[in-house]
Amino acid sequence: MPKILIVGGGYAGFYTAWKLEKWLRTGEAEVTMVDPLPYMTYQPFLPEVAAGSIEARHAVVAHRRHLKKTVVVTAKVTHIDHATKTATITPPIGEPYEFVYDIVVVTAGAVSRTFPIPGVADQAIGLKTIEEAVAIRDRVLTNFDKAALLPAGPERDRLLTFVVIGGGFAGIEVFAELRSFASSLLKSYPQIGFDDTHFHLIEAMGRIMPEVSLPTSLWVIKHLDERGAQIHLNTQLTSAVDGRIELSTGESFETDLIVWTAGVMANPAIVRHTDLPIEERGRLQVRPDLRVGTEDEIIADAWGAGDITAVPDLSGGGVGGFCVPNAQHAVRQGKLLAKNIVAVLREEAPKEYLHKNLGAVAGLGTGSGVFQSGKIAIKGLPAWFAHRGYHGLAMPSWERKLRVVWGWVNNFFLGRDIVSLAATENPRATFVEFASRPKPAAEAVAPAKAPVSAAAAQPTATAASSVTVPAVKARAPRAPRKTAAEKTAEQAAETAAAK
């Protein structure tokens, strides 16, 4: 059987493996998927996870639970040599080893793209993983706990100031969700007022959310401003050293949370360690039919999809002529990729990827959203229902759908859970603090007692004590008792002597 290696288990990789299981005949191919994480993250839910509206584990899909026929390897692919059709797999424990494949599918996704701004690498946090979303949520809750104990002042302001860098969909959604989250917390923290919380979004361009119309983006800015969230347009971050935000406009303030959402880049762990063709922006070069190559050249047995690739956008709506890196494209490309691989295995022609974006929908916190399709714009509560309905259905597998929807229902009746689990970053702290440990060897062995002499054993009167111990007389050994026969013999002897 031909061996198919899928590099990456995100949207595109997971859906490729999932659909291959459905469409491959028994014995037609062997599929192996390699990813350092044991789950796929549904990234559109990350803003709601950060705001406590969705349980973190409900926003991920376990590979092994849903991929029954695929060999799942939880490790990293650190090199792809397509000339010899080998990939280097580096497990978390043990030595790297070579994996020989017949067909390779590169779907390793993207990572946060940052710029060399002082302090960003040390202070900011991204929003590409479920762990980052959980950390953001816990930081907000922990900061509220700390601020409630402090009087008004610079330290309190720093704890209650939250900053998001980047005004795209991800940035606006997490910004609005955090504003909604903070507002909902105020009833549990009577020491903190609405005006004590500060939210800033920094965007270098002159507008936000380029996927929607300009009037719609202006409505979002006004809507968030009315909710106490300030958006800085045409503004660049110049420094974030020690949490002190300095802007190109001259403004400055301090914060304890900086969320970075200003762009992504193709996974460098793969694109920098392969002989497959990479285009000028650092993405894997892919044809419209998702085979690696150019219009004039096809790299046989190599495929790609998702954020790591530059897939031509045949609809004409893509930036620079390519599909934008988002979940919509990755999911659809993964499904088509599986169909095309099966088609080529059966000596049929693959199809080209064509998806015309029908609209964009974003959540802006509980009860508020925005939807844009062509010239039609829906705002407020109806758009919020559209957002939840779309993503609730888009979540893979009915098991995951039910968990997410059930969580929304619980929150509607019971409210969000506001417990911070920041201590999970160091879960052994309490145990280590109170754990008993063996004493050092030098203290464990007691010093031997000096021998006591006979003279020293005799009691003596000292100046420190007026009590004297009387001498004890030694008793003579007691004679053994005489028997009755012995007593009779003695009496007879005494009588004869007297006579």
Coordinates of C-alpha atoms in Angstrom, one line a residue:
M1 CA 0.0 0.0 0.0
P2 CA 1.2 3.5 -0.7
K3 CA 2.1 5.4 2.5
I4 CA 0.5 8.9 2.9
L5 CA 2.2 11.2 5.4
I6 CA 0.2 14.2 6.7
V7 CA 2.4 16.8 8.3
G8 CA 0.2 18.8 10.7
G9 CA -3.1 18.0 12.5
G10 CA -4.8 21.4 12.3
Y11 CA -7.9 22.2 10.2
A12 CA -6.5 21.1 6.9
G13 CA -4.6 18.1 8.2
F14 CA -7.4 16.8 10.4
Y15 CA -10.0 17.1 7.7
T16 CA -7.8 15.5 5.1
A17 CA -7.2 12.5 7.3
W18 CA -10.9 12.4 8.4
K19 CA -12.2 12.4 4.8
L20 CA -9.5 10.0 3.6
E21 CA -10.8 7.5 6.2
K22 CA -14.2 7.9 4.6
W23 CA -13.3 7.7 0.9
L24 CA -10.3 5.3 0.8
R25 CA -11.1 1.7 0.2
T26 CA -9.8 -1.0 2.5
G27 CA -6.1 -1.6 1.7
E28 CA -5.9 1.3 -0.8
A29 CA -3.5 3.4 1.3
E30 CA -2.0 3.7 4.7
V31 CA -2.4 7.2 6.3
T32 CA -0.1 8.6 9.0
M33 CA -0.6 12.0 10.6
V34 CA 2.2 13.7 12.6
D35 CA 1.5 16.7 14.9
P36 CA 3.2 17.8 18.2
L37 CA -0.3 18.3 19.7
P38 CA -2.8 15.4 20.2
Y39 CA -5.7 17.6 19.1
M40 CA -7.0 20.1 16.5
T41 CA -7.9 23.6 17.8
Y42 CA -11.0 25.3 16.5
Q43 CA -9.4 28.7 16.4
P44 CA -12.6 30.8 15.8
F45 CA -13.6 29.8 19.4
L46 CA -10.4 31.1 21.0
P47 CA -11.8 34.6 21.7
E48 CA -14.8 33.0 23.5
V49 CA -12.5 30.7 25.4
A50 CA -10.4 33.7 26.5
A51 CA -13.6 35.3 27.7
G52 CA -14.9 32.3 29.6
S53 CA -17.9 31.7 27.3
I54 CA -16.6 28.3 26.1
E55 CA -14.9 25.6 28.1
A56 CA -11.3 25.2 26.8
R57 CA -11.5 21.4 26.1
H58 CA -14.7 21.8 24.1
A59 CA -12.9 24.0 21.6
V60 CA -10.4 21.2 20.6
V61 CA -10.9 17.9 18.8
A62 CA -8.9 14.9 20.0
H63 CA -7.1 13.2 17.1
R64 CA -7.3 9.7 18.4
R65 CA -11.0 9.9 19.3
H66 CA -12.1 10.8 15.8
L67 CA -9.4 9.3 13.5
K68 CA -9.9 5.5 13.9
K69 CA -8.1 4.3 10.8
T70 CA -5.2 6.9 10.8
V71 CA -1.9 6.2 12.5
V72 CA -1.6 9.3 14.8
V73 CA 2.0 10.2 15.8
T74 CA 2.3 12.9 18.5
A75 CA 5.7 14.3 17.5
K76 CA 7.3 16.9 15.3
V77 CA 8.4 16.7 11.7
T78 CA 11.7 18.6 11.6
H79 CA 12.7 18.0 8.0
I80 CA 11.1 16.9 4.7
D81 CA 13.4 15.6 2.0
H82 CA 11.0 15.0 -0.9
A83 CA 13.9 14.0 -3.3
T84 CA 14.3 10.8 -1.2
K85 CA 10.7 10.9 0.1
T86 CA 11.8 10.8 3.7
A87 CA 10.7 12.9 6.7
T88 CA 12.6 13.3 9.9
I89 CA 10.3 12.7 12.9
T90 CA 11.4 14.0 16.3
P91 CA 9.4 12.5 19.2
P92 CA 9.3 14.3 22.6
I93 CA 11.2 11.3 24.1
G94 CA 13.8 9.4 22.2
E95 CA 15.9 9.9 19.1
P96 CA 14.7 11.3 15.8
Y97 CA 14.1 8.8 13.1
E98 CA 13.4 8.7 9.3
F99 CA 9.9 8.0 8.0
V100 CA 9.7 6.9 4.3
Y101 CA 6.5 7.9 2.5
D102 CA 5.0 7.7 -0.9
I103 CA 2.8 10.8 -0.7
V104 CA 3.3 13.8 1.5
V105 CA 0.6 16.3 2.6
V106 CA 1.9 19.5 4.2
T107 CA -0.7 21.2 6.4
A108 CA 1.5 22.4 9.3
G109 CA -0.4 25.7 9.6
A110 CA 0.9 29.1 10.8
V111 CA 2.3 30.9 13.9
S112 CA 2.0 34.4 15.1
R113 CA 4.1 36.9 13.2
T114 CA 5.7 39.5 15.3
F115 CA 8.1 42.5 14.7
P116 CA 11.2 43.4 16.6
I117 CA 9.5 45.9 18.8
P118 CA 11.2 46.2 22.2
G119 CA 9.4 44.2 24.9
V120 CA 6.9 42.4 22.7
A121 CA 8.8 39.0 22.8
D122 CA 9.0 39.3 26.7
Q123 CA 5.6 40.7 27.5
A124 CA 3.0 39.8 24.9
I125 CA 0.9 36.7 24.3
G126 CA -0.5 35.4 21.0
L127 CA -3.9 34.0 20.2
K128 CA -3.2 30.9 18.1
T129 CA -3.4 28.1 20.7
I130 CA -5.9 26.9 23.3
E131 CA -3.2 27.3 25.9
E132 CA -2.8 31.0 25.1
A133 CA -6.6 31.6 25.3
V134 CA -6.8 29.9 28.7
A135 CA -3.8 32.0 29.9
I136 CA -5.5 35.2 28.8
R137 CA -8.7 34.3 30.7
D138 CA -6.8 33.4 33.9
R139 CA -4.7 36.6 33.7
V140 CA -7.9 38.8 33.5
L141 CA -9.5 37.0 36.5
T142 CA -6.3 37.0 38.5
N143 CA -5.8 40.7 37.9
F144 CA -9.3 41.4 39.1
D145 CA -8.6 39.5 42.3
K146 CA -5.4 41.5 42.9
A147 CA -6.9 44.9 42.0
A148 CA -9.8 44.4 44.3
L149 CA -7.4 44.5 47.2
L150 CA -5.6 47.7 46.1
P151 CA -6.5 51.4 46.6
A152 CA -6.8 53.5 43.5
G153 CA -3.4 54.2 42.0
P154 CA -0.9 53.4 39.3
E155 CA -0.6 49.7 40.2
R156 CA -4.3 49.2 40.2
D157 CA -4.6 50.9 36.8
R158 CA -1.9 48.7 35.4
L159 CA -3.7 45.5 36.5
L160 CA -7.0 46.7 35.0
T161 CA -5.6 47.9 31.7
F162 CA -5.8 45.4 28.8
V163 CA -4.2 45.9 25.4
V164 CA -4.8 44.1 22.0
I165 CA -2.4 44.7 19.1
G166 CA -4.0 44.2 15.6
G167 CA -7.4 45.2 14.3
G168 CA -8.2 42.2 12.1
F169 CA -11.1 39.8 12.8
A170 CA -9.2 37.9 15.5
G171 CA -8.1 41.1 17.3
I172 CA -11.5 42.7 17.2
E173 CA -13.2 39.6 18.4
V174 CA -10.9 39.0 21.4
F175 CA -10.9 42.7 22.2
A176 CA -14.7 42.8 22.3
E177 CA -15.1 39.5 24.1
L178 CA -12.6 40.6 26.9
R179 CA -14.6 43.9 27.2
S180 CA -17.8 41.9 27.6
F181 CA -16.0 39.6 30.1
A182 CA -14.7 42.4 32.2
S183 CA -18.1 44.1 32.4
S184 CA -19.7 40.9 33.5
L185 CA -17.2 40.5 36.3
L186 CA -18.0 43.9 37.9
K187 CA -21.0 42.5 39.8
S188 CA -18.7 40.0 41.6
Y189 CA -16.1 42.7 42.4
P190 CA -17.9 45.6 44.1
Q191 CA -14.5 47.3 44.8
I192 CA -14.0 47.8 41.1
G193 CA -16.1 50.2 39.0
F194 CA -16.7 50.3 35.2
D195 CA -14.5 53.4 34.8
D196 CA -11.6 51.5 36.6
T197 CA -11.2 49.2 33.6
H198 CA -9.3 50.3 30.5
F199 CA -9.3 48.6 27.1
H200 CA -7.0 49.7 24.2
L201 CA -6.7 48.3 20.7
I202 CA -3.7 49.4 18.6
E203 CA -4.1 49.2 14.8
A204 CA -1.4 50.5 12.4
M205 CA -3.8 50.9 9.5
G206 CA -6.6 53.5 9.1
R207 CA -9.4 51.0 9.5
I208 CA -10.3 47.7 11.2
M209 CA -11.7 44.4 9.8
P210 CA -10.9 44.8 6.1
E211 CA -13.2 41.8 5.4
V212 CA -16.3 44.0 6.0
S213 CA -17.4 47.3 4.5
L214 CA -16.1 50.6 5.7
P215 CA -19.5 51.7 7.2
T216 CA -19.7 48.4 9.1
S217 CA -16.2 48.8 10.5
L218 CA -17.0 52.3 11.6
W219 CA -20.1 51.0 13.4
V220 CA -18.0 48.5 15.2
I221 CA -15.6 51.3 16.4
K222 CA -18.5 53.4 17.6
H223 CA -20.2 50.4 19.3
L224 CA -17.0 49.4 21.2
D225 CA -16.3 53.0 22.1
E226 CA -19.8 53.2 23.7
R227 CA -18.9 50.1 25.7
G228 CA -15.7 51.7 27.1
A229 CA -13.2 50.2 24.7
Q230 CA -10.9 52.6 22.8
I231 CA -9.4 51.8 19.3
H232 CA -6.3 53.7 18.2
L233 CA -6.2 53.8 14.4
N234 CA -3.1 54.8 12.3
T235 CA -1.1 54.1 15.4
Q236 CA 2.0 51.8 15.9
L237 CA 3.3 50.2 19.0
T238 CA 6.9 51.4 19.5
S239 CA 7.8 49.8 22.8
A240 CA 6.3 47.4 25.4
V241 CA 9.3 47.1 27.7
D242 CA 8.2 46.0 31.2
G243 CA 4.6 46.4 30.2
R244 CA 4.9 50.1 29.5
I245 CA 3.0 50.8 26.2
E246 CA 4.5 53.5 24.1
L247 CA 2.7 54.5 20.9
S248 CA 3.8 56.4 17.8
T249 CA 1.3 59.1 18.7
G250 CA 3.2 59.9 21.9
E251 CA 0.7 58.3 24.3
S252 CA 2.0 55.9 26.9
F253 CA 0.5 53.8 29.7
E254 CA 1.2 50.6 31.6
T255 CA -0.5 47.3 31.3
D256 CA -0.3 43.7 32.6
L257 CA -1.8 42.0 29.5
I258 CA -0.8 42.5 25.9
V259 CA -2.5 40.2 23.3
W260 CA -0.8 40.1 19.9
T261 CA -3.0 39.4 16.9
A262 CA -1.1 41.4 14.2
G263 CA -0.7 38.7 11.6
V264 CA 0.5 35.2 11.0
M265 CA 3.3 33.5 9.1
A266 CA 3.8 30.0 7.6
N267 CA 5.2 27.6 10.1
P268 CA 8.9 28.2 9.9
A269 CA 9.7 24.8 11.4
I270 CA 8.6 23.2 8.1
V271 CA 9.1 25.8 5.4
R272 CA 12.8 26.4 6.4
H273 CA 13.6 22.7 6.5
T274 CA 12.4 21.2 3.2
D275 CA 13.4 21.0 -0.4
L276 CA 9.8 21.7 -1.5
P277 CA 9.4 25.0 -3.4
I278 CA 8.7 28.1 -1.1
E279 CA 7.4 31.3 -2.5
E280 CA 8.7 34.8 -1.8
R281 CA 6.5 35.3 1.3
G282 CA 7.7 32.1 2.9
R283 CA 4.7 29.9 2.1
L284 CA 4.6 26.5 0.4
Q285 CA 3.9 27.1 -3.3
V286 CA 0.7 25.2 -4.3
R287 CA -1.3 25.0 -7.5
P288 CA -5.1 25.5 -7.6
D289 CA -5.6 21.7 -7.4
L290 CA -3.6 21.7 -4.1
R291 CA -0.6 19.9 -5.6
V292 CA 2.7 21.5 -4.7
G293 CA 4.3 23.3 -7.7
T294 CA 3.7 26.1 -10.1
E295 CA 1.5 26.5 -13.2
D296 CA 4.2 25.0 -15.3
E297 CA 5.6 22.4 -13.0
I298 CA 4.0 19.8 -10.7
I299 CA 5.9 18.2 -7.8
A300 CA 4.7 14.7 -8.0
D301 CA 3.3 13.1 -4.8
A302 CA 3.4 16.4 -2.8
W303 CA 0.3 18.2 -1.7
G304 CA -0.4 21.2 0.6
A305 CA -3.3 23.2 2.1
G306 CA -4.2 25.6 4.9
D307 CA -2.3 28.5 6.3
I308 CA 1.2 27.2 5.5
T309 CA 0.4 27.4 1.7
A310 CA 0.0 30.0 -1.0
V311 CA -3.2 28.7 -2.7
P312 CA -4.3 30.8 -5.7
D313 CA -7.8 32.3 -5.1
L314 CA -9.7 31.6 -8.3
S315 CA -12.6 33.6 -7.0
G316 CA -10.6 36.8 -7.3
G317 CA -11.2 37.9 -3.8
G318 CA -8.0 36.9 -2.2
V319 CA -5.2 39.3 -1.0
G320 CA -2.5 39.3 -3.7
G321 CA -4.3 36.7 -5.6
F322 CA -4.1 34.0 -2.9
C323 CA -6.5 32.6 -0.3
V324 CA -6.3 34.4 3.0
P325 CA -5.2 32.2 6.0
N326 CA -8.5 31.5 7.8
A327 CA -10.6 28.6 9.0
Q328 CA -13.0 28.7 6.1
H329 CA -10.4 28.0 3.5
A330 CA -8.4 25.5 5.5
V331 CA -11.5 23.3 6.2
R332 CA -12.7 23.3 2.6
Q333 CA -9.2 22.8 1.2
G334 CA -8.7 19.8 3.5
K335 CA -11.9 18.2 2.3
L336 CA -11.0 18.8 -1.4
L337 CA -7.4 17.6 -0.8
A338 CA -8.7 14.2 0.4
K339 CA -10.9 13.9 -2.7
N340 CA -8.0 14.8 -5.0
I341 CA -5.6 12.3 -3.4
V342 CA -8.1 9.6 -3.8
A343 CA -8.7 10.7 -7.4
V344 CA -5.0 10.6 -8.3
L345 CA -4.6 7.2 -6.7
R346 CA -7.4 5.9 -8.9
E347 CA -5.8 7.7 -11.9
E348 CA -8.5 10.3 -12.1
A349 CA -8.0 14.1 -12.6
P350 CA -8.0 16.3 -9.4
K351 CA -10.3 19.3 -9.1
E352 CA -9.2 22.9 -8.5
Y353 CA -10.1 24.7 -5.3
L354 CA -12.7 27.5 -5.8
H355 CA -14.6 29.1 -2.9
K356 CA -16.3 32.4 -3.2
N357 CA -16.6 34.0 0.2
L358 CA -20.3 34.4 1.0
G359 CA -19.7 36.7 4.0
A360 CA -18.0 37.4 7.2
V361 CA -19.4 37.1 10.7
A362 CA -17.8 38.1 14.0
G363 CA -18.9 38.0 17.7
L364 CA -18.4 41.2 19.7
G365 CA -19.2 39.8 23.1
T366 CA -22.4 38.3 24.6
G367 CA -25.4 39.5 22.7
S368 CA -23.6 41.5 20.1
G369 CA -22.1 40.7 16.7
V370 CA -21.7 41.8 13.1
F371 CA -22.4 40.1 9.8
Q372 CA -21.4 41.3 6.3
S373 CA -22.4 39.6 3.0
G374 CA -21.9 41.8 0.0
K375 CA -23.8 45.1 0.7
I376 CA -25.9 43.5 3.3
A377 CA -24.8 44.1 6.9
I378 CA -26.5 42.8 10.1
K379 CA -25.5 44.1 13.5
G380 CA -26.2 43.5 17.1
L381 CA -28.1 40.6 18.5
P382 CA -29.2 38.9 15.2
A383 CA -25.6 38.9 14.0
W384 CA -24.5 37.4 17.3
F385 CA -27.0 34.5 16.8
A386 CA -25.7 34.1 13.2
H387 CA -22.1 33.9 14.6
R388 CA -22.9 31.3 17.1
G389 CA -25.1 29.3 14.7
Y390 CA -22.5 29.3 12.0
H391 CA -19.5 28.2 14.2
G392 CA -21.6 25.8 16.2
L393 CA -22.4 23.9 13.0
A394 CA -18.9 24.3 11.6
M395 CA -17.3 22.6 14.6
P396 CA -16.3 19.1 13.5
S397 CA -18.2 16.1 14.8
W398 CA -21.6 16.0 16.6
E399 CA -19.9 15.1 19.8
R400 CA -18.0 18.5 19.8
K401 CA -21.0 20.4 18.5
L402 CA -23.2 19.2 21.4
R403 CA -20.5 20.0 24.0
V404 CA -20.2 23.6 22.7
V405 CA -23.9 24.3 22.4
W406 CA -24.6 22.7 25.8
G407 CA -22.0 25.0 27.3
W408 CA -23.7 28.0 25.8
V409 CA -27.0 26.9 27.3
N410 CA -25.4 26.5 30.7
N411 CA -23.9 29.9 30.6
F412 CA -27.2 31.5 29.6
F413 CA -28.9 30.1 32.8
L414 CA -25.9 29.9 35.2
G415 CA -23.6 32.6 34.0
R416 CA -19.9 32.3 33.1
D417 CA -17.5 30.4 35.4
I418 CA -15.2 33.0 36.9
V419 CA -12.6 30.7 38.6
S420 CA -9.0 31.4 37.7
L421 CA -6.8 28.4 37.3
A422 CA -3.6 30.3 36.9
A423 CA -2.0 28.0 39.5
T424 CA -1.9 25.2 36.9
E425 CA 1.2 26.9 35.5
N426 CA 3.0 25.6 38.6
P427 CA 0.7 22.8 39.9
R428 CA 3.2 21.3 42.4
A429 CA 3.7 24.6 44.3
T430 CA 1.5 23.7 47.3
F431 CA 2.6 20.1 47.5
V432 CA 6.3 21.2 47.4
E433 CA 5.7 23.8 50.1
F434 CA 4.4 21.4 52.7
A435 CA 6.1 18.1 51.6
S436 CA 8.2 16.3 54.3
R437 CA 11.8 15.6 53.3
P438 CA 14.4 13.2 54.9
K439 CA 16.9 15.0 57.1
P440 CA 20.5 15.3 56.0
A441 CA 22.7 12.3 56.9
A442 CA 24.8 14.4 59.4
E443 CA 21.7 15.3 61.4
A444 CA 20.1 11.9 61.2
V445 CA 22.9 10.0 63.1
A446 CA 23.0 11.0 66.9
P447 CA 26.4 11.4 68.5
A448 CA 27.5 8.4 70.7
K449 CA 27.3 8.8 74.5
A450 CA 30.6 8.8 76.5
P451 CA 31.2 5.8 78.9
V452 CA 30.3 6.5 82.6
S453 CA 33.0 5.5 85.2
A454 CA 32.2 3.8 88.5
A455 CA 33.4 6.9 90.4
A456 CA 31.2 9.2 88.4
A457 CA 28.3 6.9 89.0
Q458 CA 28.5 7.5 92.8
P459 CA 26.0 10.1 94.1
T460 CA 27.6 13.3 95.3
A461 CA 26.4 16.5 96.9
T462 CA 27.0 19.6 94.9
A463 CA 26.7 23.2 95.5
A464 CA 23.9 23.3 93.1
S465 CA 21.9 20.7 95.1
S466 CA 21.4 20.4 98.8
V467 CA 19.9 16.9 98.5
T468 CA 22.1 14.0 99.6
V469 CA 21.5 10.4 98.7
P470 CA 21.8 8.0 101.7
A471 CA 24.2 5.1 101.3
V472 CA 22.6 1.7 100.6
K473 CA 23.9 -1.3 102.7
A474 CA 24.8 -4.3 100.8
R475 CA 22.8 -7.4 101.8
A476 CA 24.4 -10.8 102.4
P477 CA 23.2 -13.6 100.2
R478 CA 20.1 -15.4 101.6
A479 CA 20.7 -19.1 102.7
P480 CA 18.6 -21.7 100.9
R481 CA 15.6 -23.0 102.8
K482 CA 15.9 -26.5 104.5
T483 CA 13.7 -29.4 103.7
A484 CA 11.6 -31.2 106.5
A485 CA 13.9 -34.2 106.4
E486 CA 17.0 -32.1 107.0
K487 CA 15.3 -30.3 109.9
T488 CA 14.4 -33.7 111.6
A489 CA 18.0 -35.0 111.2
E490 CA 19.3 -31.8 112.9
Q491 CA 17.0 -32.1 115.9
A492 CA 18.0 -35.8 116.4
A493 CA 21.7 -34.9 116.3
E494 CA 21.2 -32.1 118.9
T495 CA 19.3 -34.5 121.3
A496 CA 22.1 -37.2 121.1
A497 CA 24.7 -34.6 121.9
A498 CA 22.9 -33.4 124.9
K499 CA 22.7 -36.8 126.4

